[in-house]
Short mmCIF file of C-alpha atoms in Angstrom, two decimals:
data_model
loop_
_atom_site.label_atom_id
_atom_site.label_comp_id
_atom_site.label_asym_id
_atom_site.label_seq_id
_atom_site.Cartn_x
_atom_site.Cartn_y
_atom_site.Cartn_z
CA MET A 1 16.80 11.90 -7.52
CA PRO A 2 14.29 11.96 -10.40
CA SER A 3 13.97 8.18 -10.27
CA SER A 4 15.25 5.28 -8.21
CA GLN A 5 18.26 3.22 -9.19
CA PHE A 6 16.98 -0.36 -9.25
CA ALA A 7 19.13 -3.47 -8.97
CA HIS A 8 16.58 -5.44 -11.04
CA SER A 9 16.00 -4.10 -14.55
CA GLU A 10 12.52 -3.36 -15.84
CA LYS A 11 11.21 -5.87 -18.39
CA TYR A 12 7.67 -4.69 -19.15
CA ARG A 13 6.08 -1.78 -20.99
CA TYR A 14 3.55 0.56 -19.38
CA MET A 15 1.18 3.41 -20.05
CA ASN A 16 1.66 6.54 -17.95
CA GLY A 17 -0.85 8.64 -16.03
CA PHE A 18 -2.85 8.53 -12.81
CA ASN A 19 -6.62 8.19 -13.18
CA SER A 20 -6.14 8.55 -16.93
CA TYR A 21 -8.48 6.89 -19.38
CA HIS A 22 -6.35 4.19 -20.97
CA GLU A 23 -6.94 1.65 -23.69
CA SER A 24 -4.72 -1.24 -24.73
CA GLU A 25 -4.97 -4.16 -27.16
CA ALA A 26 -2.60 -7.07 -27.56
CA VAL A 27 -4.14 -7.90 -30.94
CA GLU A 28 -4.81 -5.06 -33.34
CA GLY A 29 -8.54 -4.53 -33.86
CA ALA A 30 -9.62 -6.27 -30.65
CA LEU A 31 -11.04 -3.04 -29.22
CA PRO A 32 -14.42 -2.03 -30.64
CA ILE A 33 -14.63 1.45 -32.11
CA GLY A 34 -17.31 3.82 -30.87
CA ALA A 35 -19.09 1.14 -28.81
CA ASN A 36 -18.53 -0.98 -25.71
CA SER A 37 -20.67 -4.07 -26.29
CA PRO A 38 -21.14 -4.87 -29.97
CA GLN A 39 -23.36 -7.80 -30.92
CA LYS A 40 -20.31 -9.73 -32.04
CA PRO A 41 -17.00 -8.41 -30.65
CA SER A 42 -13.93 -8.86 -32.84
CA TYR A 43 -12.27 -12.28 -33.06
CA GLY A 44 -15.09 -13.99 -31.15
CA LEU A 45 -14.20 -12.27 -27.86
CA TYR A 46 -16.62 -11.66 -25.00
CA ALA A 47 -17.21 -8.14 -23.67
CA GLU A 48 -17.21 -7.88 -19.87
CA LYS A 49 -17.59 -4.75 -17.77
CA LEU A 50 -15.59 -4.42 -14.53
CA SER A 51 -17.07 -1.80 -12.19
CA GLY A 52 -14.92 -0.34 -9.43
CA THR A 53 -17.62 2.12 -8.42
CA ALA A 54 -21.40 2.23 -8.65
CA PHE A 55 -22.70 2.84 -12.17
CA THR A 56 -24.16 6.16 -11.02
CA ALA A 57 -21.11 7.45 -9.13
CA PRO A 58 -20.25 11.06 -10.05
CA ARG A 59 -18.24 11.26 -13.26
CA HIS A 60 -15.07 12.47 -11.48
CA GLU A 61 -15.22 9.42 -9.18
CA ASN A 62 -16.51 6.82 -11.62
CA GLN A 63 -14.12 3.95 -12.30
CA GLN A 64 -15.13 1.30 -14.84
CA THR A 65 -13.20 -0.79 -17.36
CA TRP A 66 -14.37 -2.81 -20.34
CA LEU A 67 -12.53 -6.11 -20.90
CA TYR A 68 -12.51 -8.07 -24.15
CA ARG A 69 -11.64 -11.63 -23.21
CA ILE A 70 -11.66 -15.15 -24.59
CA LEU A 71 -14.17 -16.37 -21.97
CA PRO A 72 -16.07 -14.36 -19.34
CA SER A 73 -15.16 -14.46 -15.65
CA CYS A 74 -18.42 -16.12 -14.63
CA GLY A 75 -17.48 -19.44 -16.22
CA HIS A 76 -16.35 -21.26 -13.07
CA SER A 77 -17.60 -23.75 -10.50
CA ASN A 78 -19.11 -22.64 -7.20
CA PHE A 79 -16.74 -20.98 -4.77
CA GLU A 80 -16.07 -23.23 -1.78
CA PRO A 81 -14.46 -22.26 1.55
CA ARG A 82 -10.77 -23.10 1.65
CA GLU A 83 -8.69 -23.41 4.83
CA SER A 84 -11.61 -21.98 6.76
CA THR A 85 -10.11 -22.81 10.16
CA THR A 86 -6.68 -21.36 9.44
CA TYR A 87 -7.13 -18.48 6.98
CA ASN A 88 -8.78 -15.34 8.30
CA THR A 89 -7.81 -11.73 7.70
CA ASN A 90 -10.96 -10.31 9.28
CA PRO A 91 -10.67 -11.49 12.91
CA GLU A 92 -13.04 -8.87 14.29
CA ASN A 93 -15.86 -11.22 13.35
CA LYS A 94 -14.36 -14.12 15.33
CA PRO A 95 -14.38 -13.34 19.06
CA TYR A 96 -11.63 -15.81 19.87
CA GLU A 97 -9.28 -13.85 17.60
CA LYS A 98 -9.75 -10.54 19.30
CA ILE A 99 -8.77 -7.15 17.95
CA HIS A 100 -6.97 -5.24 20.72
CA HIS A 101 -7.73 -1.53 20.96
CA ILE A 102 -4.97 -0.14 23.15
CA PRO A 103 -3.40 3.33 23.53
CA ASN A 104 0.18 2.09 23.88
CA GLN A 105 2.78 3.14 21.38
CA LEU A 106 3.99 -0.01 19.65
CA ARG A 107 7.08 -0.87 17.67
CA TRP A 108 8.01 -4.11 15.95
CA ASP A 109 11.40 -5.63 15.16
CA PRO A 110 11.91 -6.57 11.50
CA PHE A 111 9.44 -9.23 10.44
CA ASP A 112 10.90 -12.56 9.35
CA LEU A 113 11.13 -13.76 5.79
CA ASP A 114 9.12 -16.95 5.24
CA GLU A 115 10.30 -19.15 2.38
CA THR A 116 7.56 -21.76 2.99
CA VAL A 117 4.52 -19.83 1.73
CA ASP A 118 3.25 -18.15 -1.43
CA TRP A 119 1.71 -14.69 -1.78
CA VAL A 120 -1.79 -15.69 -0.71
CA HIS A 121 -0.63 -17.40 2.46
CA SER A 122 1.91 -14.73 3.36
CA LEU A 123 -0.69 -12.12 4.31
CA HIS A 124 -0.79 -11.33 8.04
CA LEU A 125 -3.19 -8.67 9.27
CA VAL A 126 -1.32 -6.63 11.89
CA ALA A 127 -3.86 -3.92 12.57
CA GLY A 128 -7.03 -2.42 11.17
CA ALA A 129 -10.37 -0.77 11.70
CA GLY A 130 -13.82 -1.27 10.28
CA ASP A 131 -15.36 -4.14 8.36
CA PRO A 132 -14.92 -5.08 4.70
CA THR A 133 -18.48 -6.45 4.58
CA MET A 134 -19.71 -2.89 5.17
CA LYS A 135 -17.05 -1.42 2.86
CA GLN A 136 -15.77 0.70 5.72
CA GLY A 137 -12.26 0.98 7.09
CA ILE A 138 -8.78 -0.36 6.42
CA GLY A 139 -6.47 -3.30 7.05
CA MET A 140 -2.70 -3.10 7.58
CA TYR A 141 -0.71 -6.20 6.62
CA ILE A 142 2.76 -7.65 6.64
CA PHE A 143 3.60 -10.09 3.86
CA ALA A 144 6.61 -12.39 3.64
CA ALA A 145 6.67 -15.07 0.96
CA GLY A 146 9.23 -17.42 -0.54
CA LYS A 147 7.34 -19.35 -3.20
CA ASP A 148 5.65 -18.54 -6.49
CA MET A 149 1.91 -18.98 -6.65
CA ASP A 150 0.84 -22.15 -8.43
CA PRO A 151 1.17 -21.79 -12.24
CA HIS A 152 -2.61 -22.26 -12.63
CA GLU A 153 -3.76 -20.14 -9.74
CA ALA A 154 -5.02 -16.56 -9.49
CA PHE A 155 -6.08 -14.44 -6.51
CA TYR A 156 -8.24 -11.41 -5.90
CA SER A 157 -9.54 -9.51 -2.92
CA ALA A 158 -13.24 -8.65 -2.91
CA ASP A 159 -12.63 -6.74 0.32
CA GLY A 160 -10.68 -3.73 -0.90
CA ASP A 161 -7.82 -2.17 -2.84
CA PHE A 162 -4.32 -3.42 -2.02
CA LEU A 163 -1.59 -0.76 -1.75
CA ILE A 164 1.59 -2.86 -1.73
CA VAL A 165 4.86 -1.45 -0.33
CA LEU A 166 7.67 -3.85 -1.20
CA GLN A 167 10.63 -3.87 1.20
CA HIS A 168 12.68 -6.85 0.00
CA GLY A 169 12.90 -8.89 -3.21
CA VAL A 170 11.03 -8.45 -6.49
CA LEU A 171 7.37 -9.06 -7.34
CA ASP A 172 6.40 -10.15 -10.84
CA VAL A 173 2.64 -9.56 -10.90
CA ARG A 174 0.51 -10.86 -13.74
CA THR A 175 -2.88 -9.14 -13.71
CA GLU A 176 -5.92 -9.34 -15.95
CA MET A 177 -4.87 -6.07 -17.60
CA GLY A 178 -1.21 -7.04 -18.06
CA ARG A 179 2.08 -7.50 -16.24
CA ILE A 180 3.75 -5.32 -13.59
CA LEU A 181 7.24 -5.63 -12.11
CA VAL A 182 7.55 -4.23 -8.56
CA ARG A 183 10.89 -3.51 -6.87
CA PRO A 184 11.84 -1.99 -3.51
CA ASN A 185 11.11 1.77 -3.58
CA GLU A 186 8.14 1.13 -5.88
CA ILE A 187 4.55 0.76 -4.73
CA CYS A 188 1.78 -1.10 -6.52
CA VAL A 189 -1.99 -0.68 -6.18
CA ILE A 190 -4.26 -3.56 -7.21
CA PRO A 191 -7.90 -2.49 -6.98
CA ARG A 192 -10.68 -4.60 -5.52
CA GLY A 193 -11.69 -7.59 -7.62
CA ILE A 194 -8.83 -7.59 -10.14
CA LYS A 195 -7.28 -11.05 -10.44
CA TYR A 196 -3.56 -11.55 -10.37
CA ARG A 197 -0.76 -14.07 -9.85
CA VAL A 198 2.52 -13.32 -8.07
CA THR A 199 5.90 -14.89 -8.83
CA LEU A 200 9.23 -14.11 -7.18
CA PRO A 201 12.09 -13.80 -9.72
CA GLU A 202 14.67 -12.87 -7.05
CA GLY A 203 13.55 -15.26 -4.31
CA PRO A 204 11.89 -14.36 -0.99
CA VAL A 205 9.94 -11.11 -0.67
CA ARG A 206 8.72 -9.01 2.25
CA GLY A 207 6.77 -5.82 2.69
CA TYR A 208 3.64 -4.04 3.82
CA ILE A 209 0.08 -3.69 2.52
CA LEU A 210 -2.62 -1.13 3.21
CA GLU A 211 -6.02 -2.53 2.21
CA LEU A 212 -8.66 0.11 1.64
CA TYR A 213 -12.17 -1.21 2.25
CA GLN A 214 -13.94 1.94 1.07
CA GLY A 215 -13.47 4.08 -2.01
CA HIS A 216 -10.22 4.24 -3.95
CA PHE A 217 -6.91 6.05 -3.67
CA THR A 218 -6.58 9.46 -5.27
CA LEU A 219 -3.88 12.09 -5.51
CA PRO A 220 -4.11 14.70 -2.73
CA GLU A 221 -5.31 18.19 -3.58
CA LEU A 222 -2.41 20.62 -3.97
CA GLY A 223 -4.14 23.83 -2.90
CA PRO A 224 -1.79 26.84 -3.00
CA ILE A 225 1.11 24.59 -4.07
CA GLY A 226 -0.38 24.80 -7.55
CA SER A 227 -0.57 22.25 -10.34
CA ASN A 228 2.60 20.18 -9.83
CA CYS A 229 4.83 18.60 -7.14
CA LEU A 230 4.41 15.77 -4.67
CA ALA A 231 3.43 12.71 -6.77
CA ASN A 232 2.89 13.86 -10.35
CA ALA A 233 0.18 12.07 -12.32
CA ARG A 234 2.48 11.34 -15.29
CA ASP A 235 4.77 9.13 -13.16
CA PHE A 236 2.18 6.44 -12.41
CA GLN A 237 2.37 3.40 -14.69
CA CYS A 238 -0.25 0.84 -15.65
CA PRO A 239 0.18 -2.35 -17.68
CA VAL A 240 -0.51 -3.01 -21.34
CA ALA A 241 -2.74 -5.87 -22.49
CA ASP A 242 -1.06 -9.27 -22.37
CA PHE A 243 -3.16 -12.40 -22.67
CA ASP A 244 -2.97 -16.17 -22.22
CA GLU A 245 -4.86 -18.37 -24.71
CA ASP A 246 -5.47 -21.35 -22.42
CA THR A 247 -8.92 -22.96 -22.54
CA GLU A 248 -7.88 -26.49 -21.59
CA SER A 249 -6.09 -26.31 -18.21
CA GLU A 250 -7.83 -26.34 -14.83
CA TRP A 251 -7.33 -23.04 -13.00
CA HIS A 252 -8.04 -22.28 -9.37
CA ILE A 253 -9.44 -18.83 -8.59
CA LEU A 254 -8.82 -17.77 -4.98
CA ALA A 255 -10.97 -15.03 -3.49
CA LYS A 256 -10.45 -13.14 -0.25
CA PHE A 257 -14.06 -12.46 0.68
CA ALA A 258 -14.93 -10.96 4.08
CA GLY A 259 -11.41 -11.88 5.15
CA HIS A 260 -11.82 -15.57 4.39
CA LEU A 261 -10.40 -17.65 1.54
CA PHE A 262 -12.61 -19.24 -1.11
CA GLN A 263 -11.75 -21.25 -4.21
CA ALA A 264 -13.47 -21.89 -7.53
CA LYS A 265 -12.32 -23.99 -10.49
CA GLN A 266 -12.49 -23.15 -14.17
CA MET A 267 -11.18 -24.63 -17.42
CA HIS A 268 -9.75 -21.42 -18.83
CA SER A 269 -7.13 -18.87 -17.91
CA PRO A 270 -8.28 -15.75 -16.02
CA PHE A 271 -5.54 -13.87 -17.89
CA ASP A 272 -7.30 -14.04 -21.25
CA VAL A 273 -8.01 -10.31 -21.70
CA VAL A 274 -6.96 -9.48 -25.26
CA ALA A 275 -7.89 -5.79 -24.96
CA TRP A 276 -9.31 -3.34 -22.44
CA HIS A 277 -10.23 0.29 -21.98
CA GLY A 278 -11.24 2.31 -18.93
CA LEU A 279 -10.23 3.91 -15.65
CA TYR A 280 -10.13 0.87 -13.35
CA TYR A 281 -6.77 -0.89 -13.48
CA PRO A 282 -3.68 -1.74 -11.39
CA TYR A 283 -0.75 0.65 -11.36
CA LYS A 284 2.68 1.25 -9.86
CA TYR A 285 4.75 4.27 -8.84
CA ASP A 286 8.46 4.86 -8.23
CA LEU A 287 8.81 6.66 -4.87
CA GLY A 288 12.08 8.17 -6.12
CA ARG A 289 10.01 10.42 -8.40
CA PHE A 290 8.21 12.11 -5.52
CA ASN A 291 8.78 15.87 -5.67
CA THR A 292 9.22 16.84 -2.03
CA ILE A 293 7.98 20.15 -0.63
CA GLY A 294 9.39 21.76 2.54
CA SER A 295 9.95 24.97 4.44
CA VAL A 296 12.59 27.38 3.17
CA SER A 297 12.25 29.82 6.06
CA PHE A 298 11.32 28.43 9.48
CA ASP A 299 9.27 25.73 11.25
CA HIS A 300 8.45 22.20 10.19
CA PRO A 301 5.26 21.88 8.10
CA ASP A 302 2.74 19.15 8.86
CA PRO A 303 3.77 15.74 7.46
CA SER A 304 0.75 15.89 5.13
CA ILE A 305 3.11 17.60 2.67
CA TYR A 306 4.61 14.15 2.07
CA THR A 307 1.31 12.49 1.04
CA VAL A 308 1.59 10.33 -2.08
CA LEU A 309 -1.97 8.94 -2.19
CA THR A 310 -5.08 9.57 -0.13
CA ALA A 311 -8.58 8.17 0.36
CA GLN A 312 -10.86 10.79 1.84
CA SER A 313 -13.76 10.22 4.22
CA ASP A 314 -17.10 11.99 3.71
CA HIS A 315 -15.53 14.95 5.55
CA PRO A 316 -13.10 16.71 3.17
CA GLY A 317 -9.57 16.90 4.53
CA THR A 318 -10.04 13.90 6.83
CA ALA A 319 -8.64 10.71 5.36
CA ILE A 320 -9.71 7.14 5.87
CA ALA A 321 -6.22 6.40 4.61
CA ASP A 322 -3.18 8.42 3.60
CA PHE A 323 0.01 6.94 2.21
CA VAL A 324 2.85 9.24 3.25
CA ILE A 325 6.60 8.92 2.61
CA PHE A 326 9.71 10.51 4.13
CA PRO A 327 12.19 10.58 1.24
CA PRO A 328 15.67 12.06 1.04
CA ARG A 329 15.29 15.84 1.28
CA TRP A 330 17.06 19.08 2.15
CA LEU A 331 16.38 20.86 5.44
CA VAL A 332 17.21 24.55 5.55
CA ALA A 333 14.77 26.04 8.10
CA GLU A 334 16.34 28.70 10.35
CA ASP A 335 16.13 28.63 14.16
CA THR A 336 14.02 25.48 13.90
CA PHE A 337 14.00 22.05 15.51
CA ARG A 338 14.20 20.16 12.25
CA PRO A 339 12.94 16.64 13.02
CA PRO A 340 9.17 16.18 13.40
CA TRP A 341 7.94 17.85 16.55
CA TYR A 342 6.42 15.98 19.48
CA HIS A 343 2.70 15.60 18.98
CA ARG A 344 -0.53 13.82 19.78
CA ASN A 345 -2.74 13.22 16.81
CA THR A 346 -6.41 12.53 16.16
CA MET A 347 -5.11 10.28 13.35
CA SER A 348 -3.53 6.85 13.76
CA GLU A 349 -0.03 6.45 12.33
CA PHE A 350 1.44 3.11 11.24
CA MET A 351 5.02 3.49 10.02
CA GLY A 352 7.41 1.21 8.17
CA LEU A 353 10.93 1.48 6.79
CA ILE A 354 11.91 0.20 3.35
CA HIS A 355 15.62 0.86 3.69
CA GLY A 356 18.13 3.12 5.45
CA GLN A 357 17.58 4.99 8.72
CA TYR A 358 14.60 7.23 9.50
CA ASP A 359 15.89 10.66 10.51
CA ALA A 360 13.45 11.01 13.45
CA LYS A 361 14.45 7.66 14.98
CA THR A 362 18.24 7.36 15.11
CA GLY A 363 18.47 5.21 18.23
CA GLY A 364 18.55 1.99 16.20
CA GLY A 365 15.23 0.46 17.25
CA PHE A 366 13.33 1.37 14.07
CA GLN A 367 14.78 -0.86 11.38
CA PRO A 368 14.00 -1.79 7.76
CA ALA A 369 11.18 -4.36 7.65
CA GLY A 370 10.06 -3.26 11.13
CA ALA A 371 7.09 -1.06 11.98
CA SER A 372 5.54 1.20 14.58
CA LEU A 373 2.01 2.23 15.52
CA HIS A 374 1.07 5.46 17.26
CA ASN A 375 -2.67 5.27 17.75
CA VAL A 376 -5.21 8.04 18.23
CA MET A 377 -3.96 10.64 20.74
CA SER A 378 -0.91 8.59 21.81
CA GLY A 379 2.03 10.98 22.15
CA HIS A 380 5.13 10.42 20.04
CA GLY A 381 8.02 12.15 18.34
CA PRO A 382 11.81 11.95 18.06
CA ASP A 383 13.59 9.62 20.44
CA ALA A 384 15.84 11.10 23.12
CA THR A 385 19.01 10.56 21.08
CA THR A 386 17.57 12.39 18.08
CA HIS A 387 16.22 15.22 20.23
CA GLU A 388 19.58 15.84 21.84
CA LYS A 389 21.38 15.77 18.52
CA ALA A 390 18.88 18.01 16.71
CA SER A 391 18.69 20.52 19.57
CA ASN A 392 22.41 21.16 19.35
CA ALA A 393 23.05 20.73 15.63
CA GLU A 394 24.54 23.52 13.55
CA LEU A 395 21.64 24.88 11.52
CA LYS A 396 23.24 24.85 8.11
CA PRO A 397 21.52 23.37 5.05
CA SER A 398 21.66 19.61 5.37
CA LYS A 399 20.31 16.67 3.46
CA VAL A 400 18.57 14.02 5.53
CA GLY A 401 17.37 10.56 4.66
CA GLU A 402 19.95 9.81 1.98
CA GLY A 403 19.69 6.11 1.18
CA SER A 404 16.50 5.91 3.22
CA MET A 405 12.77 5.61 2.63
CA ALA A 406 10.33 5.56 5.51
CA PHE A 407 6.57 5.64 5.02
CA MET A 408 3.34 5.98 6.97
CA PHE A 409 -0.16 4.56 6.67
CA GLU A 410 -2.27 7.24 8.36
CA SER A 411 -5.97 7.02 9.18
CA CYS A 412 -8.64 8.98 11.02
CA LEU A 413 -9.84 5.65 12.44
CA MET A 414 -8.81 4.17 15.78
CA VAL A 415 -6.74 1.17 14.78
CA GLY A 416 -6.96 -2.16 16.59
CA VAL A 417 -4.09 -4.65 16.72
CA THR A 418 -4.64 -8.31 15.94
CA GLU A 419 -3.58 -11.24 18.08
CA TRP A 420 -0.93 -12.01 15.47
CA GLY A 421 0.42 -8.46 15.52
CA LEU A 422 0.46 -8.16 19.29
CA LYS A 423 1.58 -11.64 20.34
CA LYS A 424 1.95 -14.39 17.76
CA CYS A 425 4.55 -12.65 15.57
CA LYS A 426 6.78 -12.16 18.65
CA LYS A 427 8.23 -8.95 17.24
CA VAL A 428 6.79 -6.31 19.58
CA GLN A 429 9.53 -4.31 21.33
CA GLU A 430 8.55 -4.25 25.00
CA ASP A 431 11.13 -1.53 25.74
CA TYR A 432 9.98 0.91 23.03
CA ASN A 433 9.02 3.70 25.43
CA ALA A 434 11.90 3.00 27.79
CA GLU A 435 14.37 3.33 24.94
CA SER A 436 12.78 6.20 23.04
CA TRP A 437 11.20 8.73 25.42
CA GLU A 438 11.68 7.83 29.05
CA PRO A 439 15.33 9.00 28.81
CA LEU A 440 14.17 12.53 27.90
CA LYS A 441 15.40 14.97 30.55
CA PRO A 442 13.88 18.22 31.79
CA HIS A 443 15.75 21.31 30.68
CA PHE A 444 13.45 23.87 32.20
CA LYS A 445 15.13 26.67 34.18
CA ARG A 446 13.23 29.41 35.97
CA PRO A 447 14.25 32.89 34.94
CA THR A 448 16.51 34.69 37.39
CA PRO A 449 14.48 37.36 39.25
CA GLY A 450 15.14 40.88 37.97
CA LYS A 451 16.47 39.67 34.63
CA ASN A 452 14.59 39.67 31.36
#
C-alpha cells in the first residue's frame, strides 16, 4: 500500500520534504533575492520573521520562516480573555479541575460527534503532563466538531505544536503559509503560533491531537536500518503560498495561551502572506506511505520500529512524545507469539483507532474513535481472546491489520487524566480489566519427576 485510497479527492498543491528548506510565492517576484529584509520589499509587502526556535538554536534544530505579507501580524487590538470561565485546556493550574494521576489501565468507548461546535470549541483535553507556560510536557486531546469556524476568524496555539490525527470527516485547513486538506489516514502538524482556520467540507469531524509543549517533532533516527524506511522524508507535504487581499473586514484572532482562550480584533486578513521561505511551516503525511519494518526470523521487535515522528527529551533515546502507528503488515516470525507481548513500561501509552480492528485487541472493546491509556508501569498486552487465538494459531505468513490503522501517543512522562476524560465525557469502560485480562487462565504445569 504505497499510499492510501481516499474517498475525498485532493484539491491543493504541495511541496514535498520533511524539514526541508522551502520557498513559495503566490505572486512572481514577491520573494526577495539574496536578502531577507530589504528596505522596500516587492509590491509594498512587509517582511516578518516567524521563529519556531531561539535565534541561536543549533543549525540542525533551528526553525525560522520569513513571511512577506500585506500587513504585519502585530496590527491588532489588545487580546482580551474570552470564555474565561468555560474554556480551559490547562486545568492543572485550576485546583477545582483536578488532573488525576492514577495507575489504572483506562479505555474509552468511541467519543461522540458534536455538530454544535466549531474547531476551537471542540478541543477536549483528555490527559497530559507538564505545563505549557514552562514549555514542558504534552497534552492529549479529543476533538469533535460539526461547524466551520467563522469566515473572519483564525486560531493559533501559543502553547505547542498540534499533531492532528483525523478519524472521521475531512478538514480543510487554511494556514498562513497556504491550504492543507486532511483526510482520515492522514496526519497534520501545525506548529506553535501559526494561524489557521478550519472548515468541514464533508460535515462533522472527529479525531485526536497530541500537543507538544516543548521542541518540535522530528523523524526518528534509523540506526542500522540505514537511510530509508519508516516515514520517508519525501512523503511529507507542506502548502504553497495562497493569500487573501482583505484589508477592510474585521477579523477575530483567537489564541490558546496557557490553555485559555483570548481574542484580538484586526481590520485585515491574517492569511495575507504573498510569499514565504524557511523551515517552520505546517505539513501533512499519508500514513499509508509508512514503510513498515519487522522481524523475518523470530520474536517481536519493540514497537518503536513503528515510530512516525518523535520529540526527544534531553536524554537521547527517551522521548517526550512519540507518534507510533500499527499499519497493515505481514507477520512471518517462526515459533513466536506474534501479537505484542505482555509488558510494563516506563513510558505512558495513549492509543487510538482510526478505522478497522487492532490486532492486539480483538475482543471488541477497542473501537474506532475510542482510546486507551496504559500509564507508567501499568501492565498491559493482548486481551484473553487474542492470547488464546495467537497461542494456537498456525504460524504461517499472515497479514494483519488489513483495513485498520491504530496509533499510539507515547511519552516518558507520567500522564494525568482530566476531569473531562475521567468523568464528564462518560466514555470510560469500567469493565476494561474484567473483559481484557481477568479472564486469562493459568497454564502452568509442573514437570513430571524423572522426565526431561
